[in-house]
Amino acid sequence: MSAAPAMTIPHYLQFKDLDAATYAYLFERAAFIKRKFKAVEKYQPFADPDRTLAMIFEKASTRTRVSFEAGMYQMGGSVVHLTTGDSQLGRAEPIEDSARVISRMVDLVMIRTFEQSKIEAFAAHSRVPVINGLTNEFHPCQILADIFTFIERRGSIEGKVVAWVGDGNNMANTWLQAAELLGFTVHVSTPSGYEVDPVLAGIRNPACYKVFKDPLEACAGAHLVTTDVWTSMGFEAENEVRRAAFKRWCVDEDMMRTAQPDALFMHCLPAHRGEEVSAEVIDGPQSVVWDEAENRMHVQKALMEYLLLGRLA
Ligand code: CP
Ligand code: NVA
C-alpha cells in the first residue's frame, strides 16, 4: 500500500527529530514489542493493509539490515532491499528522482549513506517517512537502541554520565544530541584532530558534554563507557594514520575500573578487539553489546510503528 502525499511527513534523520516525551513513549513501546517477541506472540500491525519498507544501503551492514528486515517481516510487512551497486543510484540517478519514484511504491524508507545532506535531499522529495540507518554524521537508530539497553539494565538515563572514548564520529555526535534532549552528560575523549562537532549536532546547551584530553579521566565515575571503531566506513584511506593517533583510546580494564563499579560497556559493533576495546572488556561481565545489538530490532519496530501508525497508547 502506498500512502498519498501528506502535509507533514514524520522523518527520523537525526536523534533530535523527536522530543523527550516521544522517546519515553518509544521506549515503552519497544519494551512491549520485545515482550511479545520473547513470548513468541504474533504482533502484526503492518499485515493489513500490507506495509512495505524500502532499505537503501550505500555502505555495508549486518545489524541494520537484519534488524530492519526481520523486524518488518515480524510485524506483518515486507521489505525491498536496494544497494548502490544493484540500483540506478550507483549510475548517478539523482537522489531527488530516486526519492520521488521509490516513495510512490512503498510506505517507509530506511537509508544508509554517506553525507547527511543526501538523506535530507531524499526526505525532502519523499512522500513517505525516511529513517536514517547511518550517515557520516549521525546514527540515531543505534543510540535509540543504546539508551533502551541502558534503561533496561539501570533505569532512567537522566542525570547519568556516559563516557565516549575514541573518534568524534557519527555515534559521538548522536550521543551529544541525545544528552541534550534526555538530560544526561557525555564525557568525551578523542585524539586531537578527531573531536566531536557540537555545531554540526546543533547543540545549544554546552553543559550536556565535557571534553577530556585523557580517556581515563573521561571514564571517571561514568555510568556507561562506550566506544566505536577508529575508522568509520568511508574513511578507510585514513586507516594507518588513525591507528597511530588512536593508540591510547582503547577501552581497557583500567578505564572500566575508574568508572562506576556497576558501569556498563557498550559498542555499536562491529568491533576490533585490541584496537578500540580490549577483549577482556567487550567479552567481560560489564559488556552488554549483544543485548544492545538485539535491541536494534525492538526499538526500530517501535519507531516504524510510530512513524506509520502514530501513537497507539
Ligand atoms: N551497529 C551497526 O549499525 O551495525 P551494522 O553496520 O552491521 O549495521
Ligand atoms: N562509526 C561506524 C559505525 C558502524 C556501525 C561507521 O560509521 O562505520
XYZ file of C-alpha atoms and ligand atoms in Angstrom:
329
model
C 0.000 0.000 0.000
C 1.419 3.390 -0.911
C 0.439 6.437 1.096
C -0.884 9.626 -0.511
C 1.199 12.776 -0.022
C 0.685 14.127 3.476
C 1.025 17.664 4.798
C 3.736 16.808 7.287
C 5.691 13.617 6.903
C 7.469 12.465 10.058
C 11.075 11.607 9.240
C 13.793 10.268 11.556
C 17.002 11.769 10.172
C 18.657 12.865 13.417
C 18.137 11.991 17.080
C 16.817 15.489 17.728
C 13.915 14.933 15.310
C 11.824 13.589 18.218
C 11.201 15.102 21.650
C 11.755 13.608 25.107
C 8.073 12.678 25.552
C 8.094 10.766 22.259
C 11.253 8.930 23.321
C 9.590 7.938 26.600
C 6.681 6.552 24.542
C 9.024 4.723 22.133
C 10.975 3.076 24.966
C 7.719 1.767 26.495
C 6.513 0.590 23.119
C 9.853 -1.134 22.401
C 9.570 -2.967 25.745
C 6.018 -4.077 24.854
C 7.092 -5.254 21.391
C 10.139 -7.046 22.841
C 7.955 -8.880 25.398
C 5.725 -10.125 22.562
C 8.795 -11.308 20.613
C 10.201 -13.141 23.637
C 6.828 -14.793 24.315
C 6.674 -15.853 20.635
C 3.360 -13.975 20.263
C 2.386 -12.591 16.873
C 2.278 -8.799 16.655
C 1.482 -7.728 13.095
C 0.216 -4.156 12.830
C 1.639 -3.949 9.268
C -0.204 -7.001 7.895
C -3.486 -5.485 6.770
C -3.091 -3.300 4.862
C 0.327 -4.631 3.995
C 3.161 -2.122 4.541
C 6.458 -2.142 2.689
C 9.834 -0.813 3.793
C 12.490 0.048 1.188
C 16.023 -0.298 2.576
C 18.748 1.511 0.663
C 22.332 0.635 1.541
C 25.236 2.638 0.126
C 27.529 1.159 2.796
C 27.921 -2.328 4.285
C 25.734 -3.566 7.141
C 24.930 -6.629 9.208
C 22.879 -5.417 12.185
C 20.955 -2.639 10.455
C 19.909 -4.878 7.585
C 18.908 -7.866 9.724
C 17.135 -5.810 12.384
C 15.035 -3.781 9.928
C 14.315 -6.707 7.615
C 13.443 -9.261 10.319
C 11.523 -6.607 12.255
C 9.409 -5.619 9.278
C 8.503 -9.230 8.431
C 7.683 -9.978 12.070
C 5.266 -7.032 12.051
C 3.471 -8.464 9.032
C 5.026 -6.171 6.423
C 7.583 -6.722 3.708
C 10.881 -5.217 2.545
C 12.689 -4.233 -0.639
C 16.492 -4.211 -0.399
C 18.492 -1.888 -2.658
C 22.190 -1.165 -2.833
C 24.190 1.352 -4.828
C 25.648 -1.433 -6.959
C 22.381 -3.080 -7.950
C 20.204 0.007 -8.474
C 20.308 3.158 -10.590
C 21.612 5.014 -7.524
C 25.053 3.737 -8.494
C 24.589 5.066 -12.037
C 24.055 8.683 -10.971
C 20.254 8.861 -10.984
C 19.606 11.998 -8.906
C 18.696 11.285 -5.298
C 15.624 13.530 -5.678
C 14.303 11.421 -8.584
C 15.014 8.193 -6.699
C 13.045 9.562 -3.745
C 10.082 10.572 -5.906
C 9.907 7.118 -7.502
C 10.640 4.823 -4.564
C 8.301 6.683 -2.215
C 5.356 6.178 -4.608
C 5.611 2.423 -4.165
C 6.474 1.828 -0.511
C 5.294 3.115 2.872
C 8.613 3.733 4.572
C 12.267 4.138 3.548
C 15.443 3.406 5.508
C 18.716 4.764 4.100
C 22.360 4.148 4.988
C 24.552 6.556 3.071
C 27.483 8.980 3.203
C 26.657 12.684 3.655
C 23.679 13.696 5.805
C 22.772 16.117 3.004
C 21.945 13.100 0.809
C 19.366 11.665 3.190
C 17.947 15.151 3.710
C 17.567 15.605 -0.057
C 15.847 12.216 -0.282
C 13.468 13.079 2.582
C 12.614 16.448 1.049
C 11.313 14.655 -2.064
C 9.769 11.625 -0.370
C 6.040 11.017 0.081
C 6.717 8.649 2.991
C 8.764 8.733 6.217
C 12.526 8.299 5.887
C 14.729 6.746 8.589
C 18.467 7.345 8.955
C 20.193 3.949 9.065
C 23.597 5.729 9.436
C 25.264 8.638 7.714
C 28.774 10.051 8.074
C 27.330 12.496 10.603
C 24.715 10.579 12.644
C 23.470 7.109 13.670
C 20.222 7.783 15.563
C 18.766 4.227 15.461
C 21.873 2.949 17.243
C 21.647 5.499 20.052
C 17.936 4.694 20.382
C 18.924 1.049 20.973
C 21.774 2.001 23.318
C 19.593 4.130 25.566
C 16.853 1.487 25.599
C 19.506 -1.051 26.649
C 20.723 1.278 29.414
C 17.161 1.787 30.691
C 16.507 -1.988 30.719
C 19.568 -2.523 32.930
C 19.767 0.604 35.055
C 16.554 2.642 34.718
C 16.384 6.251 33.542
C 19.493 7.705 31.899
C 18.598 11.227 33.089
C 21.391 12.736 35.207
C 23.826 9.936 34.335
C 27.319 10.188 32.818
C 28.200 8.474 29.533
C 31.918 8.290 28.668
C 32.692 8.400 24.956
C 36.245 7.195 24.200
C 37.548 7.376 20.639
C 36.560 9.004 17.382
C 34.322 12.095 17.362
C 32.212 10.387 14.716
C 28.554 9.793 13.762
C 27.943 7.878 17.009
C 29.579 10.553 19.176
C 27.645 13.398 17.531
C 24.412 11.489 18.072
C 25.248 10.890 21.746
C 25.559 14.684 22.164
C 22.086 15.216 20.698
C 20.657 12.530 22.981
C 22.341 14.020 26.068
C 20.906 17.460 25.406
C 17.430 16.074 24.788
C 17.229 13.499 27.578
C 19.207 15.312 30.285
C 22.438 13.383 30.791
C 26.111 14.285 30.275
C 28.643 12.882 27.823
C 32.303 12.873 28.856
C 34.116 12.913 25.528
C 37.736 11.995 24.960
C 39.121 11.885 21.409
C 42.631 12.294 19.994
C 43.236 15.834 18.786
C 42.021 16.356 15.248
C 39.144 13.895 15.775
C 36.898 15.984 18.045
C 33.105 15.844 18.208
C 31.202 18.505 16.299
C 28.665 20.212 18.595
C 27.877 22.804 15.905
C 27.020 20.118 13.374
C 24.971 18.344 16.065
C 23.146 21.624 16.751
C 23.946 21.581 20.477
C 22.602 24.642 22.306
C 23.368 23.595 25.872
C 27.148 23.209 26.228
C 26.641 21.627 29.667
C 25.454 18.381 28.054
C 29.041 17.376 27.266
C 32.516 17.793 28.707
C 35.780 17.282 26.838
C 38.748 15.406 28.369
C 42.252 15.052 26.910
C 42.842 11.862 28.896
C 40.427 8.993 28.161
C 40.960 7.611 31.663
C 39.663 10.873 33.143
C 36.639 10.804 30.832
C 35.711 7.395 32.270
C 35.963 8.501 35.940
C 32.600 7.949 37.612
C 30.803 7.122 34.343
C 27.642 5.002 34.403
C 28.261 3.855 30.840
C 31.512 3.611 28.893
C 31.194 3.372 25.137
C 33.362 3.474 22.046
C 33.380 2.681 18.330
C 35.827 1.755 15.569
C 38.797 4.060 14.993
C 37.998 4.207 11.270
C 34.387 4.556 10.182
C 33.061 3.438 6.816
C 34.088 5.879 4.110
C 37.323 6.879 5.900
C 39.365 3.743 5.128
C 42.122 5.728 3.385
C 42.981 7.210 6.806
C 43.364 3.809 8.443
C 47.106 3.866 9.160
C 47.188 7.480 10.344
C 44.243 6.806 12.635
C 45.779 3.618 14.018
C 48.727 5.689 15.261
C 46.619 8.608 16.529
C 44.142 6.447 18.483
C 46.598 4.103 20.271
C 45.741 5.474 23.760
C 41.976 5.368 23.072
C 41.434 1.665 23.725
C 38.801 0.955 26.378
C 40.555 -1.450 28.734
C 40.088 -2.748 32.258
C 41.875 0.287 33.775
C 39.320 2.595 32.186
C 36.427 0.410 33.352
C 37.884 0.422 36.886
C 37.731 4.225 37.087
C 34.052 4.205 36.053
C 31.206 3.388 38.473
C 31.543 -0.157 39.875
C 28.349 -1.154 38.039
C 29.147 0.769 34.836
C 28.031 -0.819 31.582
C 30.147 -1.139 28.447
C 28.571 -0.650 25.004
C 29.832 -0.765 21.428
C 27.604 -0.441 18.371
C 29.636 -3.176 16.620
C 31.381 -4.347 14.537
C 34.312 -4.231 16.999
C 38.044 -4.715 16.680
C 39.389 -6.367 19.820
C 42.814 -4.941 20.676
C 42.111 -1.630 18.936
C 39.256 0.497 20.355
C 38.412 -2.082 23.057
C 40.255 -4.903 24.783
C 38.874 -8.442 24.542
C 38.647 -8.501 28.371
C 36.217 -5.560 28.341
C 33.994 -6.427 25.378
C 33.790 -10.076 26.417
C 33.696 -9.246 30.132
C 30.891 -9.010 32.713
C 30.142 -5.289 32.233
C 29.635 -5.582 28.485
C 26.043 -5.570 27.183
C 26.915 -5.475 23.486
C 24.786 -8.495 22.471
C 21.638 -7.123 24.117
C 22.497 -3.772 22.538
C 22.624 -5.363 19.068
C 19.370 -7.295 19.577
C 17.635 -4.188 20.847
C 18.199 -2.508 17.477
C 15.340 -4.645 16.215
C 12.942 -3.954 19.090
C 13.413 -0.171 19.106
C 13.222 0.088 15.326
C 9.963 -1.869 15.333
C 8.621 0.704 17.790
C 9.991 3.528 15.627
C 8.451 2.156 12.407
C 5.126 1.643 14.179
C 5.223 5.251 15.406
C 6.144 6.705 12.009
C 3.461 4.715 10.177
C 0.635 4.462 12.695
C 1.302 7.264 15.184
C 0.841 6.885 18.951
C -1.157 3.789 19.834
C -1.237 4.025 23.606
N 25.869 -1.066 14.504
C 25.540 -1.148 13.195
O 24.905 -0.261 12.615
O 25.928 -2.301 12.595
P 25.907 -2.634 11.037
O 26.938 -1.761 10.382
O 26.272 -4.105 10.976
O 24.543 -2.372 10.502
N 31.035 4.728 13.139
C 30.863 3.477 12.428
C 29.605 2.812 12.901
C 29.338 1.469 12.231
C 28.035 0.879 12.658
C 30.816 3.756 10.926
O 30.219 4.764 10.516
O 31.377 2.968 10.161
